XYZ file of C-alpha atoms in Angstrom:
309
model
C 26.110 -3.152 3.903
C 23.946 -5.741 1.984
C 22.353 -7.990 4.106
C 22.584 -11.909 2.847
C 19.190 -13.086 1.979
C 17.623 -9.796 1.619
C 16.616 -10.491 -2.348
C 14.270 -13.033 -3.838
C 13.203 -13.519 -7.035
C 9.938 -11.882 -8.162
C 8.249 -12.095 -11.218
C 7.794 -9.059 -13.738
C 4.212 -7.082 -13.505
C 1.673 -8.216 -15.198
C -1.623 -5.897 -16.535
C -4.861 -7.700 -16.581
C -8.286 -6.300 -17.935
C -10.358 -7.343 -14.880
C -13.452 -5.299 -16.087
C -14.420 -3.253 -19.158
C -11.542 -0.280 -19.558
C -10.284 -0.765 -16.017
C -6.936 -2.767 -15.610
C -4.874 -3.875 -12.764
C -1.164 -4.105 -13.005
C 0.056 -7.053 -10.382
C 3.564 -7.360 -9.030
C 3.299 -10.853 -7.584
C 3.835 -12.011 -5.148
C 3.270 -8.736 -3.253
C 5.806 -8.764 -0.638
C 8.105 -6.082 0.300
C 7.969 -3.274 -2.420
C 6.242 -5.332 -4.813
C 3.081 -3.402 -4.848
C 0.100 -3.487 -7.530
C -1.299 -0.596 -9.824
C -3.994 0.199 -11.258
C -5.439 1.541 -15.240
C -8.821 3.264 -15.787
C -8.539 3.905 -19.869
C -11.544 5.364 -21.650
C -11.913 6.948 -24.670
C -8.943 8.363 -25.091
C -8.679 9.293 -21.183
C -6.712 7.207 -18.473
C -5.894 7.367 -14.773
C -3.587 5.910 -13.188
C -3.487 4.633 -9.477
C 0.266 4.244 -8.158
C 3.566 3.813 -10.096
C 6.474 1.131 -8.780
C 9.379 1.046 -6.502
C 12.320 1.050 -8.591
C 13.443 3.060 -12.069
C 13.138 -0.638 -14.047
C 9.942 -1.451 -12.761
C 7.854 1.844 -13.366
C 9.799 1.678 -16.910
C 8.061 -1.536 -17.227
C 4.687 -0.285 -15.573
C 5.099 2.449 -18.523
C 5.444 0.279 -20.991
C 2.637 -1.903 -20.169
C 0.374 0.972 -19.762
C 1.348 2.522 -23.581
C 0.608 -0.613 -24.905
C -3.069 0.262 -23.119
C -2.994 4.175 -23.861
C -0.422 5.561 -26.457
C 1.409 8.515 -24.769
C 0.736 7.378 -21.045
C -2.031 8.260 -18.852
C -3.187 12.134 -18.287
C -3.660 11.639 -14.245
C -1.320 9.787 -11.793
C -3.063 9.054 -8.118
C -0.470 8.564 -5.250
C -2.727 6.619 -2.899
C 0.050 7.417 0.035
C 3.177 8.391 0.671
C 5.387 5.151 0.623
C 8.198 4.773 -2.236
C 7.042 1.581 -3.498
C 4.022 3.514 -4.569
C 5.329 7.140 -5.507
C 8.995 6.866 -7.183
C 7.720 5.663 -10.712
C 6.030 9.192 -10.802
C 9.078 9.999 -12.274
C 8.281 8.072 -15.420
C 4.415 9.707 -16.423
C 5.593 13.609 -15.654
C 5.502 15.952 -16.278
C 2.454 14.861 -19.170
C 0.562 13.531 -16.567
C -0.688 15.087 -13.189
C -0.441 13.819 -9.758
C -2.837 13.726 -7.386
C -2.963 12.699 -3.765
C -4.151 13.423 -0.581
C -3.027 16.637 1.294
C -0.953 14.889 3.739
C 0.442 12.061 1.383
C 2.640 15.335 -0.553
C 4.186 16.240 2.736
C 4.555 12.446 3.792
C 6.726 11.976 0.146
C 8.645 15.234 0.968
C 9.402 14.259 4.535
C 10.273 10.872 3.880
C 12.520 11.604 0.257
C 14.615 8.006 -0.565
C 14.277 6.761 2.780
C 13.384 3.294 1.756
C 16.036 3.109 -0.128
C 18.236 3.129 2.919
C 16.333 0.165 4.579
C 17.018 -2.531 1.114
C 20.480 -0.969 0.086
C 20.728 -4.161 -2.138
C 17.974 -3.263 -4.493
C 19.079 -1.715 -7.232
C 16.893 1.229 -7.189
C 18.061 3.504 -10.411
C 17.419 7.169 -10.956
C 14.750 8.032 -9.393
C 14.203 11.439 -8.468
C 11.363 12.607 -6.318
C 8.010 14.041 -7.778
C 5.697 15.411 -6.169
C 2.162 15.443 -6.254
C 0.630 18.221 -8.301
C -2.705 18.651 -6.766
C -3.732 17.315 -3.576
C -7.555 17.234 -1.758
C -8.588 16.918 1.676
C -11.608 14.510 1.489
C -12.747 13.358 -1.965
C -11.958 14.103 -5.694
C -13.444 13.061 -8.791
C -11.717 12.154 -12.078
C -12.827 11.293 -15.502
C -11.505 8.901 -17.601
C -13.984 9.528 -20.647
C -17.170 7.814 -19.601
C -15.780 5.867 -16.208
C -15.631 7.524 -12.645
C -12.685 7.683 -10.746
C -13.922 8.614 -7.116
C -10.742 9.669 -4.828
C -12.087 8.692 -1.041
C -9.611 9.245 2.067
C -9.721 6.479 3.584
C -6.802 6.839 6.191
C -5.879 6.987 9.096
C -5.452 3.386 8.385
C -2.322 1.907 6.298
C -0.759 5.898 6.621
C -2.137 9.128 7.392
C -3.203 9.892 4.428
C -4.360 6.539 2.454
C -6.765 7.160 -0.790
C -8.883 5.086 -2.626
C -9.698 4.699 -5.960
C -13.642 3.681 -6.817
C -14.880 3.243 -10.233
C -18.485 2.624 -9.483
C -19.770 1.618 -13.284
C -17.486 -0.883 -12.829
C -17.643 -1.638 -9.132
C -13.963 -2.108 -9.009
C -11.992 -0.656 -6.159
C -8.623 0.201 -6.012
C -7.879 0.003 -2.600
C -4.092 0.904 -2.356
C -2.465 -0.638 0.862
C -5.737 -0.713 3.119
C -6.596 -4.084 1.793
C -4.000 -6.849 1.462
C -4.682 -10.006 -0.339
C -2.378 -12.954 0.872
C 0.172 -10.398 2.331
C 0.492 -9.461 5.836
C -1.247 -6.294 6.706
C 1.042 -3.412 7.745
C -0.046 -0.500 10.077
C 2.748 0.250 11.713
C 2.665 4.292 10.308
C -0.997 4.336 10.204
C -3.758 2.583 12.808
C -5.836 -0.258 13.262
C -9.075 1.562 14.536
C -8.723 3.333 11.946
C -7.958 0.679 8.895
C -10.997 -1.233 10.459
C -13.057 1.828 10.018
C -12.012 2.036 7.050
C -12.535 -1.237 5.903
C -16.141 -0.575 6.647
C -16.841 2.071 4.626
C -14.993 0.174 1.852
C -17.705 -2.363 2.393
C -20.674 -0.119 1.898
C -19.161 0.560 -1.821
C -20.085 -2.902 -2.906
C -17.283 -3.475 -4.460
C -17.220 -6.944 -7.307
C -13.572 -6.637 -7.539
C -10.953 -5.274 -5.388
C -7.260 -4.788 -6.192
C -5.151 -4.740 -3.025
C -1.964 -2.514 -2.837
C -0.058 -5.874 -2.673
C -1.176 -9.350 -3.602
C -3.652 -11.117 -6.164
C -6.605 -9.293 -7.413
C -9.725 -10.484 -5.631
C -13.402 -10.463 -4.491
C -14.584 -8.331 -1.699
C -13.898 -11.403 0.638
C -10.052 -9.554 1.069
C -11.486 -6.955 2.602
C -13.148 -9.407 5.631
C -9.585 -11.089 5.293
C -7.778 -7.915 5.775
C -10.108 -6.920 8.995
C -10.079 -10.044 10.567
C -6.094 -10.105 10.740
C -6.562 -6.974 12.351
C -8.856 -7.724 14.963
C -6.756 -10.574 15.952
C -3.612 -7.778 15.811
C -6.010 -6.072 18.486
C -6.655 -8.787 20.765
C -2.922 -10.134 21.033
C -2.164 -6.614 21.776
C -4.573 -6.435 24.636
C -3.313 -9.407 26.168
C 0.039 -8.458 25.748
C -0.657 -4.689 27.867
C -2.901 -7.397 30.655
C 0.363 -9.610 30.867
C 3.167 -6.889 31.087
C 4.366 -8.722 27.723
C 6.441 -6.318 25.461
C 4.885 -6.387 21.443
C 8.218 -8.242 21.038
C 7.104 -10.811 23.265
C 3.888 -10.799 22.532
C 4.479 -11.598 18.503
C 7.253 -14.444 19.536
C 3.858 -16.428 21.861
C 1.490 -15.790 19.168
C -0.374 -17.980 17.432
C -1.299 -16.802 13.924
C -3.446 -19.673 13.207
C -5.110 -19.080 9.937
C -3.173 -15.792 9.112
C 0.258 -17.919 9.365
C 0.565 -18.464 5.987
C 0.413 -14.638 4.939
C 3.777 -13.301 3.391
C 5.829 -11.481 5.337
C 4.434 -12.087 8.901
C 6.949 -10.169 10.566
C 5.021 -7.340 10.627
C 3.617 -8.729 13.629
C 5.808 -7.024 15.732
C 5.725 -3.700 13.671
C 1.708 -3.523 14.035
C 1.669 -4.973 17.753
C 4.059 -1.151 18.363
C 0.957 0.339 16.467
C -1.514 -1.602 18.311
C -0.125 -1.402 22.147
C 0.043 2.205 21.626
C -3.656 2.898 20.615
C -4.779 0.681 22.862
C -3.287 2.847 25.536
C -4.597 5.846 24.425
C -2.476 6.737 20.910
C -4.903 8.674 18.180
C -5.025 6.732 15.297
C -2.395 8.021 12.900
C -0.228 9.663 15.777
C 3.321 9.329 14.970
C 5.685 6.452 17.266
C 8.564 5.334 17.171
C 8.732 3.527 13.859
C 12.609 2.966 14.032
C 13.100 1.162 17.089
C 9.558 -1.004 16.140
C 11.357 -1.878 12.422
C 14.522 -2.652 14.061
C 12.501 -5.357 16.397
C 10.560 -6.187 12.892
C 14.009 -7.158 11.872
C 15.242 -8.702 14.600
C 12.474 -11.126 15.046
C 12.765 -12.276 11.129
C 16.449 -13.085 12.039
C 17.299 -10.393 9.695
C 16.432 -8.161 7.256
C 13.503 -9.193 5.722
C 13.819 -10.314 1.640
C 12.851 -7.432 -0.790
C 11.930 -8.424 -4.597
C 12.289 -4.852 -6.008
């Protein structure tokens, strides 16, 4: 069954050369499945950092990235396992090779079309699962002729198994969906000890630029935005557990204050499930029950929340 009010309109991706040979491909405004990418194009070489959610749109991502590198990129990075990021593999293989993180393949195996189930009113198109090709525990290191593409696991934090992309001549970061810029953060399958570690070792890059996994590129500010959402995620959930409050509870008393305005702040409730249960004693990245903390997601946006894919 479609839901009513499930779509709104998005506008089409857009590439932009934010430094010299490195591109980001935005998806504004970043909501729901509307995630960014990323182009590192040298001399003949490219890499690229996550595909789209939907046939059309990683057909679009293609052709936006030909127009860059004639006959698509030679590497595809999968910076975790969620379909918004992953199902436009479909469109650079098999002449290009993924890579991701150990745990992000089995993630995308376990986890197939699920998505698709949760927005049945996005026209998704064919999009059959690929898998990663080569995977790495820790770090990897690519080459796109003379730039660096440094693969850093940054997760526990967003998933299990987030990665980030570092091009250090240019001191751009790709930083997939640990960093959000004017979007709601989302932990709900990952952890927020472990995104705010991670956020701090993201820090000690340097960064000039950093490209979020959803929202408008920006300046290494995001990633103090992104932690100080989650330290407020981590107090609310404290004084929930004090007050015998349930996270549904909890997120309907809260005040946001200055992280009000981010899109989608529904996710409240899905991060409070996250946070309650770590700070009980939950390892960061430990699986819970993510259906029953969606389903309360839901439920406190009055319905299923819109998806622009």
């Amino acid at each position: 069954m479609t839901v009513p009010g499930t779509r709104e309109v998005a506008a089409p991706g857009t590439l932009l050369e934010i430094a010299d040979g490195v591109h980001a491909y935005e998806q504004l405004p970043g909501g729901w499945c509307m995630n960014n990418a990323g182009l590192i194009a040298d001399r003949g070489r490219a890499v690229l950092v996550d595909t789209a959610a939907t046939r059309a749109r990683a057909r679009r991502l293609r052709e936006a990235v030909e127009r860059v590198v004639p006959g698509g990129p030679d590497t595809v990075v999968n910076t975790h396992f969620h379909g918004d990021h992953v199902f436009g593999n479909v469109e650079f293989t098999p002449a290009a090779t993924v890579v991701a993180h150990d745990q992000t393949r089995s993630d995308i195996a376990e986890a197939g079309h699920g998505l698709c189930q949760l927005w049945p009113g996005v026209d998704w198109g064919d999009i059959p699962l690929v898998l990663p090709d080569v995977t790495f525990p820790d770090e990897m290191t690519l080459r796109a002729g003379g730039l660096t593409v440094r693969l850093l696991h940054a997760g526990p934090a967003h998933t299990p198994g987030d990665v980030v992309a570092w091009v250090p001549e240019r001191k751009v970061l790709f930083a997939g969906d640990v960093v959000w810029s004017g979007v709601t953060p989302f932990v709900l399958m990952g952890s927020v000890e472990g995104s705010l570690a991670a956020l701090e070792v993201l820090r000690a890059l340097d960064p000039e630029v950093v490209v979020s996994g959803h929202g408008p590129v920006a300046g290494p500010d995001v990633l103090d935005a992104t932690a100080a959402y989650l330290e407020r995620l981590r107090d609310l959930a404290r004084h929930g557990l004090r007050t015998g409050a349930t996270p549904m509870a909890t997120a309907r008393a809260a005040d946001l204050g200055p992280f009000a305005g981010l899109k989608d702040p529904e996710r409240l409730v899905a991060n409070l499930h996250r946070a309650y249960a770590e700070a009980e004693g939950l390892a960061p990245g430990a699986r819970i029950d993510v259906a029953t903390a969606f389903r309360e997601m839901v439920a406190f946006h009055g319905g299923l929340p819109p998806c622009a894919a």
